[in-house]
Structure formats: structure tokens, C-alpha cells
Amino acid sequence: MYANLSIADFLTQSKHLSENPSPCDTIHVVLGNESCDLDSAVSAILYAYFLVCNGDMVVQDKSLLDARSNISNLTSAQLMIKDLKITKQGMPIVGLPILVQDFLHKTPKLKVTLDTFLEENNASFLVLMGQTISGDTIRRDLGLYSPNSDTQLDHVISILENNQSPKLDMREIEPEENHRIVRLFKLTNVQVSRKQVLPLIEKAFES
């Protein structure tokens, strides 16, 4: 631990150690979000710096992480604002810590919930992106909701399906009858993130 180490010195030392590793050194790797947004990259660097300076303050059990990921007491409406991004045209893209398919099951008054959310965000189109991680297995799915325009919905789907870089590999899932207001797709390419989908949604509403 180096309580008085400046962050500039930490970065300099980290670069030097990574380029000139010693067999005696133990290297700890702190990973941020795979999309490497600026906030994610900065958070990873600062957390690594915190560990170096305050290693004895790190919580050793998983209680904080478990509390952060516990969504059992959240309503569907609360889940939708937990991780929300908005396109430049004002279309919300919701990131869910569960699959969209499971979210649909969790939401008894689905149409009311989705319509209220769109009204509160002054939007006409909604994108839901779900994800679960179990061990080495990642599952992702995508839900699209357009209450007023099937043409708009078909256009967005066409943009997503025809994109080649990255290729989403979308496979449509037939939801239960009372959930069919949402077009639901399994994302076979689990490397696709919301960061890559967002510009495609923006492209769809520009054309």
C-alpha cells in the first residue's frame, strides 16, 4: 500500500511494471466495461489506484456486490430507469440486468408500464436490451416496442438485421400471447453491446 502515492506516479509505475515485469511481482488486473466508455475506463483506473493506496479497506466478501446486483425489490418501472441511455433523437434504450423475456414475465401490466415509460420520456419507440451472465455463459436478448407505428418498427428491425459490422445475428423469439406487443429477439452474437446498438437506432431514425 502507498497511501501518499499520487495518481500520476501510480500511472507511471503501472506502465513501467507492465512493460518490465519481474518474476517476483504479483500483477492484479482491474477490468472495466468491455465497451471502454470514458467513464468506464476512468473508473477502472481509479479503482486500481484505490486498491494500491487503500488495500486494507477493500471489502473481502461479496456483500456490497450482491446488494448492488439485487433487483428483487425493484418494480419494472424502476428497472427501466436503472440503466438508461437516450439516443440523440430522444429514443430510450434500456439496459436490463435480466433477459427481456424474463422482464416481460415480471411485468403484469406490460402495455401500461411501457406506455407510461414512453410518455414520461416523451418518446414513441423503446429498445430493451437484456443480459444474464452465469459462469462463462452470456445470454443477451433485445426487445422493441412501437405502440403507434408498425412501419417504424419494421424499419428499425431491418436496420439492425442488415448491419454487418457488428453482425447482431438476431433470432426472433415468439413471446407469450399477452407479451406480443413487444418484438423479441435473441442476440446470438453475445459480444454485441448497447454501445454498438445505439448508433444503429439513431441511424434508423435519421433515414
GROMACS .gro file of C-alpha atoms in nm:
model
  207
    1MET     CA    1   0.000   0.000   0.000
    2TYR     CA    2   0.119   0.351  -0.084
    3ALA     CA    3  -0.104   0.599   0.098
    4ASN     CA    4   0.083   0.905  -0.032
    5LEU     CA    5   0.123   0.789  -0.392
    6SER     CA    6  -0.007   1.042  -0.644
    7ILE     CA    7  -0.219   0.915  -0.930
    8ALA     CA    8   0.039   1.044  -1.179
    9ASP     CA    9   0.310   0.838  -1.008
   10PHE     CA   10   0.075   0.539  -0.994
   11LEU     CA   11   0.017   0.554  -1.370
   12THR     CA   12   0.388   0.593  -1.439
   13GLN     CA   13   0.478   0.299  -1.214
   14SER     CA   14   0.200   0.082  -1.357
   15LYS     CA   15   0.319   0.144  -1.712
   16HIS     CA   16   0.677   0.066  -1.614
   17LEU     CA   17   0.583  -0.255  -1.431
   18SER     CA   18   0.362  -0.377  -1.716
   19GLU     CA   19   0.645  -0.324  -1.964
   20ASN     CA   20   0.916  -0.463  -1.734
   21PRO     CA   21   0.754  -0.734  -1.522
   22SER     CA   22   0.956  -0.915  -1.258
   23PRO     CA   23   0.904  -1.287  -1.183
   24CYS     CA   24   0.851  -1.185  -0.821
   25ASP     CA   25   0.575  -0.936  -0.899
   26THR     CA   26   0.209  -1.016  -0.847
   27ILE     CA   27   0.002  -0.836  -1.108
   28HIS     CA   28  -0.362  -0.754  -1.040
   29VAL     CA   29  -0.583  -0.664  -1.334
   30VAL     CA   30  -0.886  -0.436  -1.294
   31LEU     CA   31  -1.131  -0.465  -1.583
   32GLY     CA   32  -1.393  -0.208  -1.677
   33ASN     CA   33  -1.687  -0.239  -1.914
   34GLU     CA   34  -1.597  -0.409  -2.242
   35SER     CA   35  -1.718  -0.108  -2.442
   36CYS     CA   36  -1.445   0.103  -2.275
   37ASP     CA   37  -1.653   0.418  -2.246
   38LEU     CA   38  -1.456   0.704  -2.096
   39ASP     CA   39  -1.639   0.676  -1.763
   40SER     CA   40  -1.572   0.302  -1.750
   41ALA     CA   41  -1.202   0.344  -1.829
   42VAL     CA   42  -1.161   0.618  -1.569
   43SER     CA   43  -1.348   0.412  -1.309
   44ALA     CA   44  -1.121   0.111  -1.368
   45ILE     CA   45  -0.808   0.326  -1.333
   46LEU     CA   46  -0.932   0.496  -1.017
   47TYR     CA   47  -1.038   0.168  -0.861
   48ALA     CA   48  -0.694   0.019  -0.930
   49TYR     CA   49  -0.539   0.330  -0.775
   50PHE     CA   50  -0.767   0.293  -0.473
   51LEU     CA   51  -0.661  -0.069  -0.427
   52VAL     CA   52  -0.294   0.026  -0.432
   53CYS     CA   53  -0.339   0.309  -0.182
   54ASN     CA   54  -0.603   0.154   0.043
   55GLY     CA   55  -0.576  -0.220   0.006
   56ASP     CA   56  -0.674  -0.283   0.367
   57MET     CA   57  -1.007  -0.104   0.314
   58VAL     CA   58  -1.128  -0.340   0.041
   59VAL     CA   59  -1.429  -0.545   0.141
   60GLN     CA   60  -1.331  -0.908   0.108
   61ASP     CA   61  -1.678  -1.060   0.090
   62LYS     CA   62  -1.933  -1.011  -0.187
   63SER     CA   63  -2.199  -0.838   0.022
   64LEU     CA   64  -2.167  -0.499  -0.150
   65LEU     CA   65  -2.163  -0.651  -0.497
   66ASP     CA   66  -2.460  -0.871  -0.412
   67ALA     CA   67  -2.652  -0.571  -0.278
   68ARG     CA   68  -2.577  -0.373  -0.594
   69SER     CA   69  -2.698  -0.651  -0.823
   70ASN     CA   70  -3.004  -0.742  -0.616
   71ILE     CA   71  -3.311  -0.633  -0.812
   72SER     CA   72  -3.568  -0.838  -0.623
   73ASN     CA   73  -3.730  -0.531  -0.466
   74LEU     CA   74  -3.737  -0.318  -0.781
   75THR     CA   75  -4.055  -0.268  -0.981
   76SER     CA   76  -4.049  -0.298  -1.359
   77ALA     CA   77  -4.062   0.081  -1.388
   78GLN     CA   78  -3.763   0.115  -1.155
   79LEU     CA   79  -3.571  -0.148  -1.351
   80MET     CA   80  -3.621   0.052  -1.669
   81ILE     CA   81  -3.455   0.364  -1.532
   82LYS     CA   82  -3.174   0.179  -1.353
   83ASP     CA   83  -2.951   0.178  -1.662
   84LEU     CA   84  -3.096   0.407  -1.926
   85LYS     CA   85  -2.943   0.573  -2.231
   86ILE     CA   86  -3.117   0.810  -2.471
   87THR     CA   87  -3.042   0.848  -2.842
   88LYS     CA   88  -2.994   1.194  -2.988
   89GLN     CA   89  -3.350   1.171  -3.123
   90GLY     CA   90  -3.477   1.105  -2.770
   91MET     CA   91  -3.541   0.731  -2.800
   92PRO     CA   92  -3.473   0.540  -2.476
   93ILE     CA   93  -3.253   0.231  -2.476
   94VAL     CA   94  -3.297   0.039  -2.152
   95GLY     CA   95  -3.026  -0.192  -2.023
   96LEU     CA   96  -3.167  -0.470  -1.807
   97PRO     CA   97  -2.974  -0.698  -1.567
   98ILE     CA   98  -3.211  -0.979  -1.669
   99LEU     CA   99  -3.327  -1.105  -2.006
  100VAL     CA  100  -3.600  -0.903  -2.173
  101GLN     CA  101  -3.801  -1.223  -2.194
  102ASP     CA  102  -3.790  -1.253  -1.814
  103PHE     CA  103  -3.870  -0.883  -1.777
  104LEU     CA  104  -4.189  -0.935  -1.979
  105HIS     CA  105  -4.291  -1.214  -1.742
  106LYS     CA  106  -4.211  -0.993  -1.443
  107THR     CA  107  -4.436  -0.711  -1.566
  108PRO     CA  108  -4.807  -0.788  -1.515
  109LYS     CA  109  -4.943  -0.468  -1.673
  110LEU     CA  110  -4.696  -0.466  -1.958
  111LYS     CA  111  -4.861  -0.224  -2.201
  112VAL     CA  112  -4.947   0.025  -1.927
  113THR     CA  113  -4.591   0.012  -1.793
  114LEU     CA  114  -4.430   0.060  -2.134
  115ASP     CA  115  -4.671   0.332  -2.247
  116THR     CA  116  -4.624   0.523  -1.922
  117PHE     CA  117  -4.247   0.500  -1.957
  118LEU     CA  118  -4.261   0.633  -2.314
  119GLU     CA  119  -4.491   0.915  -2.211
  120GLU     CA  120  -4.261   1.014  -1.925
  121ASN     CA  121  -3.967   1.019  -2.166
  122ASN     CA  122  -4.162   1.193  -2.444
  123ALA     CA  123  -4.072   0.911  -2.683
  124SER     CA  124  -4.253   0.694  -2.937
  125PHE     CA  125  -4.015   0.398  -2.955
  126LEU     CA  126  -3.848   0.182  -2.693
  127VAL     CA  127  -3.548  -0.051  -2.704
  128LEU     CA  128  -3.494  -0.306  -2.428
  129MET     CA  129  -3.163  -0.492  -2.403
  130GLY     CA  130  -3.130  -0.777  -2.155
  131GLN     CA  131  -2.834  -0.977  -2.034
  132THR     CA  132  -2.753  -1.258  -1.794
  133ILE     CA  133  -2.411  -1.398  -1.705
  134SER     CA  134  -2.372  -1.738  -1.543
  135GLY     CA  135  -2.015  -1.859  -1.515
  136ASP     CA  136  -1.871  -1.838  -1.865
  137THR     CA  137  -2.213  -1.827  -2.030
  138ILE     CA  138  -2.350  -1.493  -2.151
  139ARG     CA  139  -2.703  -1.456  -2.284
  140ARG     CA  140  -2.840  -1.143  -2.446
  141ASP     CA  141  -3.175  -1.052  -2.596
  142LEU     CA  142  -3.343  -0.748  -2.746
  143GLY     CA  143  -3.698  -0.617  -2.727
  144LEU     CA  144  -3.850  -0.348  -2.949
  145TYR     CA  145  -4.174  -0.165  -2.875
  146SER     CA  146  -4.351   0.080  -3.102
  147PRO     CA  147  -4.712   0.137  -2.993
  148ASN     CA  148  -4.808   0.365  -3.282
  149SER     CA  149  -4.624   0.250  -3.594
  150ASP     CA  150  -4.559  -0.099  -3.728
  151THR     CA  151  -4.382   0.062  -4.025
  152GLN     CA  152  -4.137   0.232  -3.791
  153LEU     CA  153  -4.082  -0.094  -3.606
  154ASP     CA  154  -4.015  -0.289  -3.927
  155HIS     CA  155  -3.770  -0.021  -4.040
  156VAL     CA  156  -3.568  -0.043  -3.718
  157ILE     CA  157  -3.564  -0.423  -3.736
  158SER     CA  158  -3.440  -0.406  -4.095
  159ILE     CA  159  -3.154  -0.172  -3.999
  160LEU     CA  160  -3.050  -0.400  -3.713
  161GLU     CA  161  -3.077  -0.725  -3.908
  162ASN     CA  162  -2.886  -0.596  -4.210
  163ASN     CA  163  -2.599  -0.441  -4.018
  164GLN     CA  164  -2.275  -0.625  -4.088
  165SER     CA  165  -2.025  -0.467  -3.850
  166PRO     CA  166  -2.105  -0.588  -3.600
  167LYS     CA  167  -2.348  -0.852  -3.717
  168LEU     CA  168  -2.612  -0.891  -3.447
  169ASP     CA  169  -2.728  -1.240  -3.551
  170MET     CA  170  -3.083  -1.171  -3.435
  171ARG     CA  171  -3.321  -1.465  -3.396
  172GLU     CA  172  -3.682  -1.368  -3.335
  173ILE     CA  173  -3.849  -1.531  -3.036
  174GLU     CA  174  -4.224  -1.582  -3.024
  175PRO     CA  175  -4.334  -1.438  -2.689
  176GLU     CA  176  -4.640  -1.544  -2.498
  177GLU     CA  177  -4.968  -1.411  -2.634
  178ASN     CA  178  -5.004  -1.130  -2.380
  179HIS     CA  179  -4.646  -1.017  -2.447
  180ARG     CA  180  -4.671  -0.992  -2.825
  181ILE     CA  181  -4.681  -0.614  -2.822
  182VAL     CA  182  -4.301  -0.642  -2.792
  183ARG     CA  183  -4.092  -0.784  -3.078
  184LEU     CA  184  -3.840  -1.006  -2.906
  185PHE     CA  185  -3.506  -1.127  -3.042
  186LYS     CA  186  -3.226  -1.346  -2.914
  187LEU     CA  187  -2.885  -1.195  -2.986
  188THR     CA  188  -2.673  -1.489  -3.096
  189ASN     CA  189  -2.371  -1.261  -3.113
  190VAL     CA  190  -2.333  -1.208  -2.738
  191GLN     CA  191  -2.042  -0.967  -2.792
  192VAL     CA  192  -2.285  -0.701  -2.915
  193SER     CA  193  -2.335  -0.432  -2.652
  194ARG     CA  194  -2.571  -0.139  -2.618
  195LYS     CA  195  -2.287   0.091  -2.721
  196GLN     CA  196  -2.297  -0.073  -3.065
  197VAL     CA  197  -2.676  -0.086  -3.091
  198LEU     CA  198  -2.732   0.280  -3.000
  199PRO     CA  199  -2.585   0.429  -3.323
  200LEU     CA  200  -2.790   0.181  -3.527
  201ILE     CA  201  -3.109   0.304  -3.361
  202GLU     CA  202  -3.002   0.661  -3.432
  203LYS     CA  203  -2.936   0.566  -3.794
  204ALA     CA  204  -3.284   0.415  -3.822
  205PHE     CA  205  -3.448   0.737  -3.709
  206GLU     CA  206  -3.235   0.952  -3.937
  207SER     CA  207  -3.336   0.764  -4.251
   0.00000   0.00000   0.00000
